[in-house]
Amino acid sequence: MKEKLLVYSMDALVHEDLEYLRTKPNFSRLMADCAEVEHIRTVYPSLTYPAHVSIATGCRPGKHGIISNTSFQTVNDGKVNWLLSSDLIQAEDIYAAAKRAGCTTASVYWPVMGNNPNIDYLINEYFFPDPGESILDGFARQGASEDALKAVKDNLDRFPVHHTKEILSKDTTFDDFINGCACSMIRRYQPDLLLIHNCYMDTTRHRYGLFTEHNSLCLDYLDEWLGELTAAMEDAGIYETTNFVLLSDHGQLDFVRRIKPNVLLCRGGFIDRNADGTVRSWRAFAQSNGMSFSVYLKDPKDAELHRQVFEYLNKLADDGVWGFEQIQTAEEVKGRYGLYGPFSFLAETDGYSAFADSWEEPVLNPIDLTDYRLGKATHGYQPEKGPQPVFLGRGPAFRAGARLERGEIIDEAPTFAKILGAELPDAEGTCMSELLR
Ligand SMILES: [Zn+2]
């Protein structure tokens, strides 16, 4: 019987969480004798969308083109422009490789997979319907087939109609709905490749901090969700033939200050504001990555502007009070991290500060729990910092008890390709063959 691959991403799960998880019944049963990477290095910036696309393509953000969670914008229209559509990805992903190898494919809330032509059963990461749009129409617009919509219909009662700021309850986030949809897909279709993305731990850490008394509740829920998936695999008769991978995309770090670099760029004369606060014109503009920020130049080829902005940012870094200590040029981050794109500079946190996009004074942002980047902990910093994400695998392809000391997120897609008997020729990572039989 053909082996299957089910990849479950628990956003912002870190190595330190495993000690508690090992005491939980479903995790300890499902992941008994698993193969494991002890230290997984993520990408720069350590953000959900760049990292998940790296997990799915085996390429760093420069090559796959998803360098942030949202598109660069200099208007504040209250909208967050999430990067939802798979045609934004410039590298081949595991779904294309799996289809070539004759696999059936499925995705539940994996980032940046909207309308991916290589996913047979697609429920794209998606939050609330547009005005006048039903939940089903919203998923259909982003590529859900009639068959995929059946999995949504099975679980509509788990869609969080009453989304609230209080997240310590499963029915106010999307994650319980996501798990239900994945189980429906397993029972109905037994896809050969299924990627699932659950954000519960990430949301909780943003809100309350990296290591808090709330973590064990998240891990209790995670264990319940793993139990539900195990039951679905058993019902479908695929438990023994399924390779199950539990992984994550990045860790988080607590921070204590929220800085608005665009206010500093206004003060430096690189952004002009109208009386109503809107941007009249700009020559340099920052986009927050949480605990780093990218700086875009209106004309990136303007050498004099490049020199002025670099000098200004370095002077600010030397001031030692604005929350960033390192100005990296685009060439430096390309060489060191494989990160490139239309930005010209990247500034890294001092370890205590996160950044907001707003250009409205004051430069220090008040606490704002409505912005996911501005809670008590976040990410987006250099990948070598903080607690590291996880990678554990069990099933017929994995060598029971195998330990690999170190791997990279970009090694995961080549490992998946190997398990599926597929080829992913453009990947920058390599298969973690020490984990496999
Ligand atoms: Zn994430």
XYZ file of C-alpha atoms and ligand atoms in Angstrom:
438
model
C 0.000 0.000 0.000
C 1.236 3.464 -0.879
C 2.689 5.481 1.985
C 1.076 8.790 2.821
C 2.451 11.995 4.311
C 0.574 14.192 6.769
C 2.404 17.330 7.894
C 0.991 19.184 10.887
C 2.431 22.622 11.551
C 1.833 23.962 15.045
C 2.777 27.602 14.563
C 5.428 28.837 17.058
C 5.774 25.480 18.842
C 9.316 25.322 20.242
C 11.686 22.594 21.331
C 11.098 23.461 25.010
C 7.399 22.547 24.637
C 8.188 18.914 23.897
C 8.967 18.021 27.499
C 5.368 18.717 28.524
C 3.922 17.248 25.318
C 5.675 13.953 26.050
C 3.477 13.608 29.154
C 0.287 13.833 27.064
C -1.517 10.662 25.942
C -2.150 11.302 22.247
C 1.219 12.879 21.510
C 3.096 10.169 23.356
C 1.236 7.443 21.491
C 1.372 9.010 18.020
C 4.993 10.154 18.291
C 6.423 7.192 20.219
C 9.856 6.296 18.807
C 9.675 9.192 16.370
C 12.651 10.491 14.438
C 13.590 13.989 15.510
C 15.763 16.963 14.624
C 17.098 18.494 17.814
C 17.787 21.972 16.428
C 15.909 23.348 13.432
C 16.997 26.647 11.958
C 14.264 28.793 10.442
C 14.612 31.571 7.848
C 15.088 35.341 7.997
C 12.768 37.026 8.638
C 11.409 34.376 11.015
C 7.804 35.017 9.985
C 4.934 32.613 9.375
C 4.442 33.062 5.637
C 8.109 33.159 4.563
C 8.835 30.138 6.801
C 5.834 28.066 5.676
C 6.647 28.703 2.030
C 10.244 27.659 2.761
C 8.900 24.473 4.388
C 6.789 23.826 1.269
C 9.455 24.679 -1.338
C 12.830 23.915 0.271
C 13.943 27.421 -0.723
C 14.885 30.493 1.300
C 12.624 33.570 1.089
C 14.737 35.376 -1.530
C 14.293 32.534 -3.990
C 10.631 31.743 -3.298
C 9.701 35.433 -3.125
C 7.530 35.504 0.036
C 9.600 37.845 2.215
C 6.827 39.012 4.562
C 3.317 38.054 5.672
C 1.731 41.066 4.017
C 2.352 43.216 0.964
C 4.342 46.446 1.253
C 2.037 49.456 1.505
C 2.381 53.134 2.379
C -1.302 53.795 3.018
C -3.119 53.115 6.243
C -6.567 52.016 5.072
C -7.140 49.712 8.012
C -6.707 46.648 5.801
C -3.997 44.037 6.261
C -3.033 42.737 2.852
C -2.141 39.121 3.622
C -0.256 37.281 0.907
C -2.864 34.614 0.173
C -2.397 33.542 -3.438
C -0.026 30.756 -4.470
C 0.900 32.510 -7.719
C 3.033 34.864 -5.590
C 5.432 31.968 -4.943
C 8.329 31.960 -7.392
C 9.712 28.479 -6.646
C 8.212 25.057 -7.226
C 6.445 23.647 -4.156
C 5.989 20.138 -2.785
C 2.474 19.990 -4.242
C 3.764 20.307 -7.814
C 6.367 17.620 -7.117
C 3.760 15.345 -5.498
C 1.359 15.684 -8.434
C 4.137 14.732 -10.875
C 4.730 11.646 -8.734
C 1.062 10.685 -9.054
C -0.046 11.668 -5.532
C -3.372 13.132 -4.466
C -2.898 16.358 -2.511
C -4.663 18.403 0.157
C -4.088 21.529 2.225
C -5.880 23.018 5.218
C -4.867 26.599 6.084
C -1.271 26.221 4.894
C -0.163 29.814 4.168
C 0.015 31.254 0.630
C -1.691 28.308 -1.079
C -4.722 30.162 -2.505
C -5.833 28.694 -5.876
C -2.805 26.401 -6.040
C -3.530 24.285 -9.153
C -1.670 21.273 -7.719
C -3.876 20.871 -4.622
C -6.860 18.568 -5.157
C -8.549 19.395 -1.824
C -7.727 22.961 -0.823
C -9.013 24.949 2.150
C -6.856 28.065 1.999
C -5.827 30.058 5.052
C -8.655 32.494 5.309
C -10.293 34.400 8.117
C -13.590 36.184 7.637
C -15.819 36.392 4.566
C -15.934 39.624 2.555
C -19.177 41.584 2.991
C -21.985 39.682 1.296
C -19.871 36.567 0.871
C -20.714 33.279 2.542
C -18.062 31.197 4.281
C -18.335 28.569 1.535
C -18.050 31.175 -1.223
C -14.944 32.585 0.467
C -13.210 29.229 0.413
C -14.420 28.514 -3.149
C -13.018 31.864 -4.348
C -9.621 30.746 -3.066
C -9.640 27.398 -4.797
C -11.788 24.990 -2.758
C -13.359 22.378 -5.026
C -16.856 20.969 -4.416
C -15.190 18.023 -2.675
C -13.073 20.297 -0.458
C -16.194 22.280 0.439
C -17.764 19.090 1.761
C -15.059 19.038 4.429
C -15.905 22.680 5.255
C -19.634 21.866 5.455
C -18.906 18.990 7.835
C -17.365 21.503 10.238
C -19.288 24.753 9.809
C -20.432 24.512 13.426
C -16.740 24.778 14.409
C -16.111 27.958 12.378
C -15.614 30.751 14.942
C -18.651 32.911 14.319
C -18.144 34.620 17.656
C -14.499 35.566 17.237
C -13.451 37.411 20.376
C -10.332 38.844 21.904
C -10.451 36.129 24.537
C -8.544 33.314 22.894
C -8.188 30.788 25.676
C -11.131 28.852 24.376
C -11.038 26.580 21.367
C -14.263 27.846 19.848
C -13.090 31.439 19.394
C -10.193 30.663 17.058
C -10.021 28.983 13.659
C -7.837 26.149 14.856
C -10.566 23.790 16.012
C -12.379 24.271 12.680
C -9.085 23.622 10.865
C -8.563 20.364 12.711
C -12.108 19.249 11.948
C -11.663 19.991 8.233
C -8.418 18.006 8.147
C -10.122 15.025 9.799
C -12.990 15.210 7.293
C -10.522 15.198 4.411
C -8.741 12.169 5.860
C -11.997 10.257 6.321
C -13.486 11.237 2.972
C -10.500 11.249 0.604
C -7.329 9.800 2.232
C -5.057 12.207 0.319
C -1.442 11.074 -0.208
C -0.119 14.469 0.908
C -1.906 16.680 3.437
C -0.432 19.847 4.979
C -2.229 21.435 7.959
C -1.453 24.742 9.699
C -2.664 25.430 13.233
C -1.994 28.887 14.765
C -3.199 28.434 18.326
C 0.177 28.413 20.074
C 1.397 31.393 18.027
C -1.700 33.446 18.850
C -1.389 32.645 22.539
C 2.318 33.515 22.675
C 1.737 36.836 20.904
C -0.946 37.688 23.400
C 0.550 36.510 26.672
C 4.277 35.957 26.149
C 6.740 33.234 25.214
C 6.699 31.001 28.305
C 3.624 31.601 30.441
C 1.101 29.655 32.467
C -1.110 29.563 29.343
C 1.254 27.296 27.395
C 0.143 24.060 28.988
C -3.482 24.742 27.978
C -2.328 25.205 24.350
C -0.399 21.967 24.518
C -3.431 20.204 26.058
C -5.500 21.370 23.066
C -2.742 20.333 20.673
C -2.829 16.890 22.214
C -6.615 16.724 21.783
C -6.273 17.734 18.132
C -3.590 15.091 17.591
C -5.946 12.544 19.143
C -8.710 13.572 16.759
C -6.351 13.232 13.769
C -5.201 9.822 14.990
C -8.823 8.648 15.213
C -9.505 9.931 11.681
C -6.469 8.068 10.308
C -7.590 4.900 12.087
C -11.163 5.258 10.791
C -9.806 5.686 7.273
C -7.538 2.653 7.691
C -4.374 4.655 6.965
C -2.788 5.008 10.418
C -0.044 2.454 9.766
C 0.754 3.670 6.251
C 0.836 7.369 7.129
C 4.059 9.227 7.794
C 3.090 11.883 10.317
C 5.290 14.955 10.754
C 4.815 17.489 13.539
C 6.787 20.661 12.877
C 6.760 24.409 13.439
C 7.917 27.519 11.650
C 9.705 29.708 14.216
C 9.829 30.489 17.924
C 9.015 33.787 19.591
C 10.755 36.259 21.904
C 9.253 38.476 24.578
C 9.653 42.180 23.949
C 9.100 45.266 26.068
C 8.982 48.203 23.632
C 7.149 48.968 20.401
C 8.936 51.394 18.087
C 7.684 53.047 14.897
C 10.640 53.412 12.506
C 8.512 55.351 9.993
C 8.148 58.137 12.575
C 11.959 58.329 12.609
C 12.009 58.381 8.786
C 9.498 61.284 8.900
C 11.773 63.148 11.313
C 14.709 62.509 8.989
C 12.835 64.055 6.063
C 12.323 60.827 4.106
C 8.517 60.758 4.521
C 6.250 63.828 4.112
C 2.864 63.803 5.780
C -0.290 65.741 4.919
C -2.121 67.681 7.632
C -4.572 64.771 7.975
C -1.728 62.384 8.694
C -1.731 60.578 5.343
C 1.531 60.136 3.448
C 2.032 62.887 0.834
C 5.288 61.498 -0.509
C 8.110 59.235 0.594
C 11.697 58.445 -0.359
C 12.306 55.725 2.243
C 9.663 53.683 4.059
C 9.833 50.875 6.612
C 7.803 47.657 6.709
C 7.695 45.839 10.036
C 8.623 42.173 10.256
C 7.782 42.109 13.967
C 11.272 42.144 15.499
C 13.045 43.420 12.389
C 12.039 45.888 9.715
C 12.789 46.270 6.024
C 13.438 49.695 4.523
C 12.314 50.344 0.952
C 13.624 53.221 -1.181
C 11.340 54.978 -3.642
C 14.136 54.661 -6.195
C 16.402 51.806 -5.130
C 18.900 52.746 -7.842
C 19.386 56.279 -6.435
C 22.908 55.931 -4.989
C 22.766 59.284 -3.179
C 19.459 58.403 -1.490
C 20.872 54.981 -0.575
C 23.871 56.663 1.055
C 21.710 59.198 2.951
C 19.298 56.599 4.335
C 22.086 54.195 5.292
C 23.906 57.003 7.109
C 20.719 58.121 8.880
C 19.759 54.609 10.004
C 23.280 53.938 11.249
C 23.235 57.188 13.201
C 19.948 56.105 14.796
C 21.403 52.682 15.598
C 24.409 54.426 17.192
C 22.032 56.522 19.335
C 21.266 53.240 21.079
C 17.705 54.102 22.092
C 15.530 53.278 19.061
C 15.324 49.518 19.516
C 17.576 48.404 16.667
C 21.278 47.896 16.685
C 22.222 46.529 13.323
C 21.649 47.968 9.848
C 22.103 45.317 7.217
C 22.267 46.105 3.533
C 20.331 44.063 0.998
C 23.623 42.528 -0.182
C 24.512 41.449 3.368
C 21.227 39.674 4.066
C 21.306 38.044 0.645
C 24.740 36.601 1.327
C 24.103 35.611 4.909
C 20.452 34.512 4.871
C 19.396 34.026 1.243
C 16.935 36.885 1.747
C 16.469 39.366 -1.083
C 13.707 41.396 -2.658
C 12.842 45.009 -3.477
C 13.973 46.376 -0.068
C 17.353 48.085 0.434
C 18.078 47.690 4.165
C 17.039 45.486 7.050
C 17.256 46.558 10.698
C 17.380 43.934 13.427
C 15.920 44.281 16.933
C 18.092 45.007 19.942
C 16.391 41.944 21.443
C 13.829 43.903 23.472
C 11.946 45.846 20.810
C 9.342 45.124 18.145
C 8.338 47.450 15.341
C 5.085 48.875 13.988
C 4.362 50.254 10.486
C 2.566 53.444 11.591
C 4.137 56.845 10.841
C 2.069 58.734 13.422
C 3.852 60.220 16.435
C 4.790 59.247 19.082
C 7.682 57.019 18.114
C 6.960 54.695 21.012
C 3.765 52.785 20.343
C 1.225 52.279 23.105
C 0.223 48.698 23.846
C -2.067 47.439 21.105
C -3.272 43.880 21.382
C -5.297 44.162 18.157
C -2.096 44.027 16.054
C -0.729 40.487 16.075
C 2.821 41.847 15.989
C 2.334 44.073 19.004
C 1.356 41.772 21.845
C 3.890 40.624 24.417
C 6.010 38.336 22.260
C 6.662 38.077 18.556
C 9.143 36.943 15.898
C 10.657 38.129 12.619
C 14.175 38.386 14.078
C 17.291 36.605 12.845
C 16.860 32.821 12.777
C 19.716 32.078 15.171
C 17.906 33.831 18.060
C 15.540 32.459 20.670
C 13.947 29.054 21.105
C 13.933 26.995 17.936
C 11.114 25.291 16.021
C 10.641 21.507 15.974
C 10.605 18.632 13.494
C 9.418 15.150 14.504
C 8.395 12.339 12.167
C 6.904 8.876 12.647
C 5.632 6.236 10.243
C 6.959 3.691 7.774
C 9.491 6.028 6.119
C 11.092 7.190 9.384
C 13.811 5.424 11.315
C 12.414 4.926 14.837
C 14.350 6.899 17.439
C 16.668 8.570 14.898
C 18.180 11.848 16.067
C 19.660 14.517 13.858
C 21.463 17.229 15.782
C 20.732 20.057 13.384
C 18.677 20.725 10.287
C 17.109 23.642 8.472
C 13.540 24.417 7.533
C 14.612 24.324 3.886
C 15.628 20.661 4.350
C 12.014 19.682 5.097
C 10.521 19.815 1.576
C 13.351 17.697 0.093
C 12.691 15.190 2.908
C 8.969 15.175 2.057
C 9.791 14.706 -1.641
C 11.953 11.693 -0.824
C 9.145 10.129 1.261
C 6.667 10.616 -1.600
C 9.057 9.346 -4.270
C 8.982 12.807 -5.829
C 11.629 15.197 -7.161
C 12.075 18.810 -6.063
C 15.064 19.842 -8.173
C 15.123 23.576 -7.382
C 15.185 23.223 -3.587
C 18.103 24.878 -1.762
C 17.893 22.429 1.157
C 18.770 18.756 1.167
C 16.905 15.657 2.313
C 17.497 14.777 5.990
C 18.193 11.187 5.042
C 19.544 10.323 8.526
C 15.913 10.393 9.703
C 14.679 7.980 7.027
C 14.881 4.243 6.544
Zn 4.193 31.412 12.504
